[in-house]
Phi, psi and omega in degrees: 000317180298317181298317180295320180295316179296317181297314180296323177296320179298314181294322179297317179295321179297319179295316179299317180296320180294320178296315180299314179297320180298318178295320179296315179299318181296319178298317180295318182288328174296319177294323177301314180298318178298317179298318182290327174297320176296318179296316181295323178295316180293322178295321178296321175299318179296318180299315179297315181297314183291330175293319176295321179297324179301321178292323177294324177294322175299315181298317180294316180301314180299316180299321184289349180279352180278157173298146184307318185292342180260353185284138171282092186293335177294313178293323180299317179297320179295316180295320180297317180293325179292331180275353181274076184196145172226122179270114186271152176246130178241103181297146177275109191250008183302305182291321179300315179298317180296318180294320179299330178281350183241019183295347177288340178294136188297333179296333176266315185296333181264014179241182180258013187296326179295326178294316178297317181295317179300317178296319180294315179293323178297317178296320179297323179294319178295317179300319179296322177296318178297319177298320179295320177298317181293323176297321176295322177300316179300317181291315185285327185258297186285317180297322179292326177294319175305308185295326184277332193230344180276150173274155181302320184292321179289321178298316180298315182297313184297321183270009169240022178055039176246159180297150175299133185291313181201180182269008183292137177222161186254134169051043185258126177233170184302323182295331177296323179289321178298316179296318180294327177300316179296316183293321180291332175294320177295318178299317180295323178298316178290329176296322175297321177296321179297317178299315181299315182286329173299318180294318179294321180293321178297318179295321176300319180296317179296317180297318179294320177298314180298318180295312182297319181297316180285315185296324187247018173061047183261009186304324185261007183275000000 
């Protein structure tokens, strides 16, 4: 009888622990889905923004192909300032971090969720590297052009969201426009990479959401 009581107690405790762990896992995966929905919304905003930016880069490149004496330098300054931007993505990692700390739980250890998370984080790391390269491009190409050729009054106006004061520029020759054409092409190329990786990251987020929703029975939550 004592042996039976101890055995039944052991099983009861095991069942309680399994129920508790199951509830904990469900809470974490529900939070994961909420985080990923936030990520997909932010990624979609980035895709839209970067697609519009791509068109501005096209406009600037086309403008720069004209002879210096025919260029609308006022519009050129405005376009350059509009292209001086990188929209960064910051993944929501609260639930992912918590789940990684609980991967010993059998509900996680016996699933593929760690594989999905590793893939998502890997994509995020590549995207961050691309963003860093693009930030360096902005600094090396556009910021240096500002310093070499913009007047103080126009620079001040543009970065205070005010209209360009005039078309005046400093020390500007045709070769400067040719060089900027090459540089804006490089910037546009990396912007295309950012769009591509934003789309891939969004798809990874959707795949992880679908897996978590099906694996942990969140369809009705």
